[in-house]
CSV table of C-alpha atoms in Angstrom, one decimal:
chain,number,residue,atom,x,y,z
A,117,MET,CA,100.8,76.8,127.0
A,118,LYS,CA,103.8,74.6,128.0
A,119,ILE,CA,106.7,75.6,125.7
A,120,ILE,CA,110.3,74.2,125.5
A,121,ILE,CA,113.0,76.4,124.0
A,122,ALA,CA,116.2,74.8,123.0
A,123,GLY,CA,119.0,77.4,122.8
A,124,ALA,CA,119.6,80.3,125.3
A,125,GLY,CA,121.3,82.5,122.7
A,126,GLU,CA,120.0,85.9,121.6
A,127,VAL,CA,116.9,84.5,119.8
A,128,GLY,CA,116.1,81.9,122.5
A,129,PHE,CA,116.5,84.4,125.4
A,130,HIS,CA,114.4,87.0,123.6
A,131,LEU,CA,111.6,84.5,122.9
A,132,ALA,CA,111.7,83.3,126.5
A,133,LYS,CA,111.5,86.8,127.7
A,134,LEU,CA,108.5,87.7,125.6
A,135,LEU,CA,106.6,84.5,126.4
A,136,SER,CA,107.3,84.7,130.1
A,137,TYR,CA,105.6,88.1,130.2
A,138,GLU,CA,102.5,86.4,129.0
A,139,SER,CA,102.6,83.8,131.8
A,140,GLN,CA,103.4,80.9,129.5
A,141,GLU,CA,105.1,77.9,131.1
A,142,ILE,CA,108.6,78.1,129.6
A,143,THR,CA,111.5,75.6,129.9
A,144,LEU,CA,114.8,76.8,128.5
A,145,ILE,CA,117.5,74.2,127.6
A,146,ASP,CA,121.2,75.0,126.8
A,147,THR,CA,124.7,73.6,127.5
A,148,ASN,CA,126.0,77.1,128.4
A,149,ARG,CA,125.8,77.5,132.2
A,150,GLU,CA,126.4,81.3,132.0
A,151,SER,CA,123.6,81.9,129.5
A,152,LEU,CA,121.2,79.8,131.6
A,153,SER,CA,122.1,81.5,134.8
A,154,TYR,CA,121.4,85.0,133.3
A,155,ALA,CA,118.0,83.8,132.0
A,156,ASP,CA,117.2,82.2,135.4
A,157,ASN,CA,118.0,85.4,137.3
A,158,HIS,CA,116.1,87.7,135.0
A,159,LEU,CA,113.1,85.7,133.8
A,160,ASP,CA,110.3,83.7,135.5
A,161,ILE,CA,111.1,80.4,133.7
A,162,LYS,CA,112.6,77.0,134.3
A,163,VAL,CA,116.1,76.3,133.0
A,164,LEU,CA,117.8,73.0,132.2
A,165,LYS,CA,121.5,72.6,131.6
A,166,GLY,CA,122.3,69.9,129.0
A,167,ASP,CA,122.1,68.8,125.4
A,168,ALA,CA,118.6,69.5,124.0
A,169,THR,CA,119.0,66.4,121.7
A,170,SER,CA,119.3,64.2,124.8
A,171,ILE,CA,116.2,62.1,125.2
A,172,ALA,CA,116.7,62.1,129.0
A,173,ILE,CA,116.9,65.9,129.1
A,174,LEU,CA,113.7,66.3,127.0
A,175,LYS,CA,111.9,63.8,129.2
A,176,ASP,CA,113.1,65.8,132.2
A,177,ALA,CA,111.5,68.9,130.6
A,178,ARG,CA,108.3,66.8,130.3
A,179,VAL,CA,108.2,67.0,126.5
A,180,ASP,CA,105.4,64.4,126.4
A,181,ASN,CA,103.1,67.1,127.8
A,182,CYS,CA,104.5,70.0,125.7
A,183,ASP,CA,102.4,72.2,123.4
A,184,LEU,CA,105.4,73.6,121.5
A,185,VAL,CA,109.1,72.9,121.1
A,186,ILE,CA,111.2,75.6,119.5
A,187,GLY,CA,114.8,74.8,118.4
A,188,VAL,CA,116.8,78.0,118.1
A,189,THR,CA,120.4,77.0,118.9
A,190,ALA,CA,123.3,78.2,116.7
A,191,SER,CA,123.3,74.8,114.9
A,192,GLU,CA,120.5,74.0,112.5
A,193,THR,CA,121.4,70.3,112.7
A,194,THR,CA,120.8,70.4,116.4
A,195,ASN,CA,117.5,72.3,115.9
A,196,ILE,CA,116.2,69.8,113.4
A,197,THR,CA,117.3,66.9,115.6
A,198,VAL,CA,115.6,68.4,118.7
A,199,CYS,CA,112.3,68.9,116.9
A,200,ALA,CA,112.3,65.4,115.3
A,201,ILE,CA,113.0,63.7,118.6
A,202,ALA,CA,110.6,65.9,120.6
A,203,LYS,CA,107.8,65.1,118.1
A,204,GLN,CA,108.4,61.4,118.6
A,205,LEU,CA,108.3,61.8,122.3
A,206,GLY,CA,104.8,63.5,122.2
A,207,ALA,CA,105.3,67.2,121.6
A,208,LYS,CA,102.3,68.7,119.8
A,209,ARG,CA,104.1,71.2,117.6
A,210,THR,CA,107.7,71.9,116.7
A,211,ILE,CA,109.6,74.8,115.1
A,212,ALA,CA,113.2,74.7,114.0
A,213,ARG,CA,115.5,77.7,113.2
A,214,ILE,CA,117.6,77.0,110.2
A,215,THR,CA,120.3,79.0,108.2
A,216,ASN,CA,120.2,77.0,104.9
A,217,THR,CA,117.3,78.7,103.2
A,218,GLU,CA,117.1,75.9,100.6
A,219,PHE,CA,115.3,73.9,103.3
A,220,ILE,CA,112.5,76.5,103.3
A,221,THR,CA,112.4,76.6,99.5
A,222,HIS,CA,112.1,72.9,99.2
A,223,LYS,CA,110.3,72.0,102.4
A,224,ASP,CA,107.2,70.5,100.7
A,225,GLU,CA,109.4,68.5,98.3
A,226,VAL,CA,111.5,67.1,101.2
A,227,GLY,CA,108.5,66.7,103.5
A,228,PHE,CA,109.9,68.0,106.8
A,229,THR,CA,106.6,67.2,108.5
A,230,ARG,CA,107.3,63.5,108.0
A,231,PHE,CA,110.4,64.0,110.2
A,232,GLY,CA,108.4,65.7,112.9
A,233,ILE,CA,109.2,69.3,112.0
A,234,ASP,CA,106.1,71.5,111.6
A,235,GLU,CA,107.7,74.8,110.7
A,236,LEU,CA,111.1,76.1,109.6
A,237,ILE,CA,112.2,79.7,110.2
A,238,SER,CA,115.3,81.5,109.1
A,239,PRO,CA,116.0,84.9,110.8
A,240,GLU,CA,118.4,85.8,108.0
A,241,SER,CA,115.8,85.0,105.3
A,242,LEU,CA,113.2,87.0,107.2
A,243,ALA,CA,115.6,90.0,107.4
A,244,ALA,CA,116.4,89.9,103.7
A,245,SER,CA,112.7,89.8,102.8
A,246,GLU,CA,112.0,92.7,105.2
A,247,ILE,CA,114.7,94.8,103.5
A,248,GLU,CA,113.4,94.1,100.0
A,249,LEU,CA,109.9,95.1,101.1
A,250,LEU,CA,111.2,98.3,102.7
A,251,LEU,CA,113.0,99.2,99.5
A,252,ASN,CA,109.8,98.7,97.5
A,253,GLN,CA,107.9,101.0,100.0
A,254,SER,CA,110.7,103.6,100.2
A,255,ALA,CA,108.5,106.4,101.6
A,256,PHE,CA,107.8,104.5,104.8
A,257,LYS,CA,109.8,103.5,107.9
A,258,ASP,CA,108.4,100.0,108.3
A,259,SER,CA,106.3,97.7,106.2
A,260,TYR,CA,104.6,94.3,106.4
A,261,GLU,CA,102.5,92.5,103.9
A,262,PHE,CA,99.5,90.3,104.4
A,263,GLU,CA,98.5,87.7,101.8
A,264,ASP,CA,101.1,88.8,99.2
A,265,GLY,CA,100.2,92.5,99.6
A,266,ALA,CA,96.4,92.4,99.6
A,267,LEU,CA,96.8,94.5,102.7
A,268,THR,CA,100.0,96.2,103.7
A,269,MET,CA,101.1,97.7,107.1
A,270,VAL,CA,103.2,100.9,106.7
A,271,SER,CA,104.4,103.4,109.3
A,272,LEU,CA,105.6,107.0,109.0
A,273,SER,CA,106.3,110.1,111.1
A,274,LEU,CA,104.1,113.0,110.5
A,275,SER,CA,105.6,116.5,109.9
A,276,ARG,CA,103.7,119.7,110.3
A,277,THR,CA,103.3,119.9,106.5
A,278,ALA,CA,101.2,116.8,106.4
A,279,SER,CA,97.7,117.8,105.3
A,280,PHE,CA,95.9,116.1,108.1
A,281,VAL,CA,98.0,117.2,111.1
A,282,GLY,CA,95.6,119.0,113.5
A,283,LYS,CA,92.6,117.0,112.1
A,284,SER,CA,90.8,114.1,113.5
A,285,VAL,CA,90.9,110.6,111.9
A,286,ARG,CA,87.3,111.2,110.7
A,287,GLU,CA,88.1,114.6,109.1
A,288,ALA,CA,91.2,113.1,107.4
A,289,ALA,CA,89.1,110.3,105.9
A,290,GLU,CA,86.7,112.8,104.4
A,291,GLN,CA,89.4,114.1,102.1
A,292,PHE,CA,89.0,111.0,99.9
A,293,SER,CA,85.8,109.7,98.3
A,294,GLU,CA,87.0,106.1,98.7
A,295,PHE,CA,88.8,104.8,101.8
A,296,HIS,CA,92.0,102.9,101.0
A,297,PHE,CA,93.8,103.3,104.3
A,298,VAL,CA,93.1,103.3,108.1
A,299,PRO,CA,95.3,104.3,111.0
A,300,ILE,CA,95.7,101.5,113.5
A,301,ALA,CA,98.3,102.8,116.0
A,302,ILE,CA,99.8,106.1,117.0
A,303,GLN,CA,102.8,106.9,119.2
A,304,ARG,CA,103.0,110.6,120.3
A,305,PHE,CA,106.4,112.2,119.8
A,306,GLY,CA,108.5,111.9,122.9
A,307,THR,CA,106.3,109.4,124.6
A,308,GLN,CA,106.2,105.6,125.0
A,309,TYR,CA,102.4,105.3,124.9
A,310,THR,CA,100.6,103.5,122.1
A,311,ILE,CA,97.2,104.8,121.1
A,312,ILE,CA,94.6,102.8,119.3
A,313,PRO,CA,93.0,105.6,117.2
A,314,ARG,CA,89.2,106.3,117.0
A,315,GLY,CA,87.3,108.7,114.8
A,316,ASP,CA,87.9,111.7,117.1
A,317,THR,CA,91.6,111.0,117.6
A,318,GLU,CA,93.7,113.9,116.4
A,319,PHE,CA,96.8,113.6,114.4
A,320,ARG,CA,99.7,115.8,115.7
A,321,ASP,CA,103.1,116.9,114.4
A,322,GLY,CA,105.8,114.3,115.2
A,323,ASP,CA,103.3,111.4,115.6
A,324,ASN,CA,104.6,108.0,114.5
A,325,VAL,CA,101.5,106.5,112.8
A,326,VAL,CA,101.0,102.9,111.6
A,327,PHE,CA,98.4,102.5,108.8
A,328,ILE,CA,96.9,99.5,107.1
A,329,THR,CA,96.5,100.1,103.3
A,330,CYS,CA,94.8,98.3,100.5
A,331,GLU,CA,95.4,99.0,96.8
A,332,GLY,CA,95.9,102.7,96.2
A,333,GLY,CA,96.3,103.5,99.9
A,334,GLY,CA,100.0,104.0,99.8
A,335,GLU,CA,99.8,106.6,97.1
A,336,GLU,CA,97.1,108.5,99.0
A,337,LEU,CA,99.2,108.5,102.2
A,338,CYS,CA,102.2,109.9,100.3
A,339,LYS,CA,100.0,112.6,98.8
A,340,MET,CA,98.6,113.6,102.2
A,341,THR,CA,101.9,113.6,104.0
A,342,GLY,CA,104.1,115.1,101.4
A,343,LYS,CA,106.3,112.1,101.1
A,344,THR,CA,107.5,110.5,97.9
A,345,ASN,CA,107.6,106.8,97.2
A,346,GLU,CA,110.7,107.2,95.0
A,347,PRO,CA,111.8,104.1,93.1
A,348,VAL,CA,114.9,102.5,94.5
A,349,LYS,CA,117.4,101.1,91.9
A,350,ASP,CA,121.0,101.6,93.1
A,351,VAL,CA,121.7,99.9,96.4
A,352,MET,CA,124.9,99.7,98.5
A,353,ILE,CA,125.2,96.9,101.0
A,354,LEU,CA,127.8,96.9,103.8
A,355,GLY,CA,128.7,93.5,105.2
A,356,GLY,CA,128.9,90.1,103.5
A,357,SER,CA,127.1,88.3,106.3
A,358,LYS,CA,124.4,85.7,105.5
A,359,ILE,CA,121.9,88.6,105.4
A,360,GLY,CA,124.2,90.6,103.2
A,361,TYR,CA,124.6,87.7,100.8
A,362,LYS,CA,120.9,86.8,100.6
A,363,THR,CA,119.8,90.5,100.3
A,364,SER,CA,122.4,91.0,97.5
A,365,ARG,CA,121.3,87.9,95.7
A,366,ASP,CA,117.6,88.6,96.0
A,367,LEU,CA,117.8,92.3,95.0
A,368,SER,CA,120.1,91.7,92.0
A,369,ASN,CA,117.7,89.0,90.8
A,370,HIS,CA,115.0,91.6,90.9
A,371,ASN,CA,116.9,94.0,88.7
A,372,PHE,CA,118.4,96.2,91.5
A,373,ASN,CA,122.0,97.5,90.9
A,374,VAL,CA,123.8,96.2,93.9
A,375,LYS,CA,127.3,97.0,95.3
A,376,LEU,CA,128.3,94.8,98.3
A,377,ILE,CA,131.3,95.9,100.4
A,378,GLU,CA,133.0,93.2,102.5
A,379,LYS,CA,136.1,93.8,104.7
A,380,ASN,CA,137.4,90.2,104.7
A,381,LYS,CA,139.3,89.5,101.5
A,382,GLU,CA,138.6,85.8,101.4
A,383,VAL,CA,134.9,86.2,102.1
A,384,ALA,CA,134.7,89.0,99.4
A,385,PHE,CA,136.2,86.7,96.8
A,386,ASP,CA,133.8,83.9,97.7
A,387,LEU,CA,130.9,86.3,97.5
A,388,ALA,CA,132.1,87.6,94.1
A,389,ASP,CA,132.0,84.0,92.8
A,390,GLN,CA,128.5,83.4,94.1
A,391,LEU,CA,127.0,86.8,93.2
A,392,ASP,CA,127.4,87.1,89.4
A,393,LYS,CA,124.9,90.0,89.1
A,394,ALA,CA,126.3,92.1,92.0
A,395,LEU,CA,129.5,94.1,92.3
A,396,VAL,CA,131.5,92.9,95.3
A,397,ILE,CA,134.1,95.3,96.7
A,398,ASN,CA,136.8,94.2,99.2
A,399,GLY,CA,137.3,97.1,101.6
A,400,ASP,CA,136.4,98.7,105.0
A,401,GLY,CA,132.9,100.2,104.7
A,402,ARG,CA,133.7,102.5,107.7
A,403,ASN,CA,136.2,104.3,105.5
A,404,VAL,CA,134.5,107.4,104.2
A,405,GLU,CA,137.0,107.8,101.4
A,406,LEU,CA,136.1,104.3,100.1
A,407,LEU,CA,132.4,105.1,100.2
A,408,GLU,CA,133.0,108.3,98.3
A,409,GLU,CA,135.1,106.5,95.7
A,410,GLU,CA,132.3,104.0,95.2
A,411,ASN,CA,129.8,106.9,94.7
A,412,VAL,CA,127.7,106.5,97.8
A,413,ASN,CA,126.1,109.8,97.1
A,414,ASP,CA,124.6,108.3,93.9
A,415,MET,CA,122.9,105.5,95.8
A,416,ASP,CA,119.2,105.3,96.3
A,417,ALA,CA,119.6,103.2,99.4
A,418,PHE,CA,122.3,102.1,101.9
A,419,ILE,CA,121.9,98.9,103.9
A,420,ALA,CA,124.4,98.1,106.7
A,421,VAL,CA,124.2,94.4,107.9
A,422,THR,CA,127.7,93.7,109.4
A,423,GLY,CA,127.9,91.8,112.7
A,424,ASN,CA,128.5,95.1,114.6
A,425,SER,CA,125.4,97.2,115.4
A,426,GLU,CA,127.4,100.4,116.1
A,427,THR,CA,129.2,100.1,112.7
A,428,ASN,CA,125.9,99.7,111.0
A,429,ILE,CA,124.4,102.7,112.7
A,430,MET,CA,127.5,105.0,112.1
A,431,SER,CA,127.9,103.9,108.4
A,432,CYS,CA,124.2,104.6,107.8
A,433,LEU,CA,124.6,108.1,109.3
A,434,VAL,CA,127.6,108.7,107.0
A,435,ALA,CA,125.5,107.6,104.0
A,436,LYS,CA,122.6,109.9,105.1
A,437,SER,CA,125.0,112.8,105.3
A,438,LYS,CA,126.1,112.1,101.7
A,439,GLY,CA,122.5,112.4,100.5
A,440,VAL,CA,121.3,108.8,100.5
A,441,LYS,CA,117.5,108.9,100.9
A,442,LYS,CA,116.9,105.4,102.3
A,443,THR,CA,119.1,103.9,105.1
A,444,ILE,CA,118.5,100.6,106.8
A,445,ALA,CA,120.7,99.3,109.7
A,446,LEU,CA,120.7,95.8,111.3
A,447,VAL,CA,121.0,96.1,115.1
A,448,GLU,CA,121.1,93.5,117.9
A,449,ASN,CA,120.3,95.8,120.8
A,450,MET,CA,116.5,96.3,121.1
A,451,ASP,CA,117.1,99.6,123.0
A,452,TYR,CA,118.4,101.2,119.8
A,453,PHE,CA,114.9,101.1,118.3
A,454,GLU,CA,113.9,104.0,120.4
A,455,LEU,CA,116.8,106.1,118.9
A,456,SER,CA,116.1,105.5,115.2
A,457,GLN,CA,113.8,108.4,114.8
A,458,SER,CA,115.9,110.9,116.7
A,459,ILE,CA,119.3,110.0,115.1
A,460,GLY,CA,118.0,110.1,111.5
A,461,ILE,CA,118.2,106.5,110.3
A,462,ASP,CA,115.1,105.5,108.3
A,463,THR,CA,114.7,101.9,109.6
A,464,LEU,CA,116.3,99.6,112.1
A,465,ILE,CA,115.8,95.8,111.7
A,466,ASN,CA,116.5,93.1,114.3
A,467,LYS,CA,116.7,89.4,113.6
A,468,LYS,CA,115.5,88.4,117.1
A,469,LEU,CA,112.3,90.5,116.7
A,470,LEU,CA,111.6,89.1,113.2
A,471,ALA,CA,112.1,85.5,114.4
A,472,ALA,CA,109.9,86.1,117.5
A,473,ASN,CA,107.1,87.6,115.4
A,474,ASN,CA,107.2,84.6,113.1
A,475,ILE,CA,107.0,82.2,116.0
A,476,PHE,CA,104.5,84.1,118.1
A,477,ARG,CA,101.6,83.4,115.8
A,478,TYR,CA,101.7,79.8,116.9
A,479,ILE,CA,101.2,80.9,120.5
A,480,ARG,CA,98.1,82.9,119.8
A,481,LYS,CA,94.6,81.2,120.1
A,482,GLY,CA,92.3,81.1,117.1
A,483,GLU,CA,93.6,80.5,113.6
A,484,VAL,CA,96.4,83.1,113.4
A,485,VAL,CA,97.8,83.2,109.9
A,486,ALA,CA,100.4,86.0,110.4
A,487,MET,CA,101.6,88.2,113.2
A,488,THR,CA,104.0,91.0,113.8
A,489,LYS,CA,104.8,93.2,116.8
A,490,LEU,CA,104.9,96.9,115.9
A,491,ASN,CA,108.4,98.3,116.2
A,492,ASN,CA,108.9,100.5,119.3
A,493,MET,CA,105.2,100.2,120.1
A,494,ASN,CA,103.4,98.2,122.7
A,495,ALA,CA,100.9,96.6,120.2
A,496,GLU,CA,100.5,93.5,118.0
A,497,LEU,CA,99.2,93.1,114.5
A,498,LEU,CA,97.4,89.7,114.0
A,499,GLU,CA,95.8,88.1,110.9
A,500,PHE,CA,93.0,85.7,111.8
A,501,LYS,CA,91.2,83.3,109.5
A,502,VAL,CA,87.4,83.4,110.2
A,503,LYS,CA,86.0,80.0,111.0
A,504,PRO,CA,82.3,79.1,110.9
A,505,THR,CA,82.5,78.8,114.7
A,506,SER,CA,84.1,82.3,115.1
A,507,LYS,CA,81.9,84.9,117.0
A,508,VAL,CA,82.6,87.4,114.2
A,509,CYS,CA,81.3,85.1,111.4
A,510,ASP,CA,78.2,86.4,109.5
A,511,ARG,CA,78.1,89.6,111.6
A,512,LEU,CA,78.4,93.3,110.6
A,513,ILE,CA,81.6,94.9,112.0
A,514,LYS,CA,79.5,97.5,113.9
A,515,ASP,CA,77.7,94.7,115.7
A,516,ILE,CA,80.8,93.0,116.9
A,517,ASP,CA,81.7,93.6,120.6
A,518,PHE,CA,85.2,94.7,119.9
A,519,PRO,CA,87.5,95.9,122.8
A,520,ARG,CA,88.3,99.6,122.8
A,521,SER,CA,92.0,98.9,122.9
A,522,ALA,CA,91.8,97.0,119.6
A,523,ILE,CA,90.9,97.9,116.0
A,524,ILE,CA,90.1,96.1,112.8
A,525,GLY,CA,92.7,97.1,110.1
A,526,GLY,CA,91.1,95.4,107.2
A,527,VAL,CA,89.7,92.2,105.7
A,528,ILE,CA,91.0,90.0,102.9
A,529,ARG,CA,88.4,88.1,100.9
A,530,ASN,CA,89.2,86.0,97.8
A,531,GLY,CA,92.7,87.5,97.7
A,532,LYS,CA,91.4,91.2,97.6
A,533,GLY,CA,92.0,93.6,100.5
A,534,PHE,CA,89.3,95.8,101.9
A,535,ILE,CA,89.4,98.6,104.5
A,536,ALA,CA,86.3,97.4,106.2
A,537,LEU,CA,84.0,99.8,107.9
A,538,GLY,CA,80.9,99.3,110.2
A,539,ASP,CA,78.5,98.0,107.5
A,540,PHE,CA,80.9,95.4,106.2
A,541,LYS,CA,79.7,91.8,106.9
A,542,ILE,CA,82.3,89.2,107.9
A,543,GLN,CA,82.1,85.8,106.2
A,544,GLU,CA,83.6,82.4,106.8
A,545,GLY,CA,87.0,82.1,105.1
A,546,ASP,CA,87.8,85.9,105.4
A,547,PHE,CA,91.1,86.9,106.8
A,548,MET,CA,90.9,89.8,109.3
A,549,VAL,CA,93.8,92.0,110.3
A,550,VAL,CA,93.5,93.2,113.9
A,551,CYS,CA,95.8,95.6,115.9
A,552,CYS,CA,95.5,95.3,119.6
A,553,LEU,CA,97.2,96.3,122.8
A,554,PRO,CA,98.4,93.5,125.1
A,555,LYS,CA,95.5,93.9,127.5
A,556,SER,CA,93.0,93.1,124.8
A,557,ILE,CA,94.7,90.1,123.1
A,558,LYS,CA,92.8,87.5,125.0
A,559,SER,CA,89.4,89.2,124.3
A,560,VAL,CA,90.2,89.4,120.6
A,561,GLU,CA,91.4,85.8,120.5
A,562,LYS,CA,88.0,84.6,121.9
A,563,LEU,CA,86.2,86.2,118.9
A,564,PHE,CA,88.0,83.9,116.5
A,565,LEU,CA,87.9,80.5,118.3
């Protein structure tokens, strides 16, 4: 595919990096010479210095022959303008990054497609949604829902007390009469290798395991691993950023008790006016005495979303030492993901990764409805819609020539999720969730064309 990315900031560079690894034809446009120079020296892409809203610049990037234009500059106005102009100049599809989440809420009413904008994404909104989902699945490190929770991806680290450590996948499944979960990826403790599990794959102490669950599967996993999906009610949030504001607003609207700590006095007063259901505190969240005064030890969850990754990590560690069960830190450095398990923070989230996951589904072939890259694993989770022309249509799962480095996590039919085994017959209109290593993506895509 030929892809134009407007904006060489954190999200734009990260997207260009991921896409260039897949041999996509990428053109990166930005006004900042230094950002472009860094990208040009480190990635196999074409760079153009200039204003992405310039028709001459877009024509120079051959926008008329472009499959996808992605506007991810720091200005949502620029992103919307770039996409609107690019569409008129012949771009097949456009995606604009925005910060005003009202645009997403009212996108059908406003009709952004009439302006030439096919999709809107908000990294801040994605992060806030991710945080709320993690709080509702408190026993797990990561979580992702397909079709409003018909199937859910969860991940956890196995301890030696887990009932199926030392057993194979097949032996673990036999503990339950009905099958409500399936492992789709395993990372051995201390390694960087991602394993797609089979029936004879053995679970080991320290494994980081990703599961797909349908209704009841989460409870079964908690029972088998000795973890407790404790209800989260009292939440402390550090940082009145856009993510902090949106998370506070959404959680308090869903009956969570929220305390938001913001260092800047003016920002704190503005937030207090806007968040009538949350308690806003003006203070430095790095101050342990302040956290103790605000009863951090009584909190069910602590969420750090300031603009400083190190502050977020350290404050989460302090909260953990005070007995907070669930800690979530926003980080910008992707390398920190490898440290989350060893340093004791439950979950790290990254805006760049969330935005890239959301955009990546438009790169994949076949009708990809949703997609996420597994945190700290070299694997993708894709949701395909089965078309009448798909090779999997009207076939039993056991008869599908599926790559060994990929696995079917589940099937959603008429809004209900199923853990589909060999005798399950795929039908037109089904949604199939597939986990695959990079080397098998093209083979999997061909099954759903």
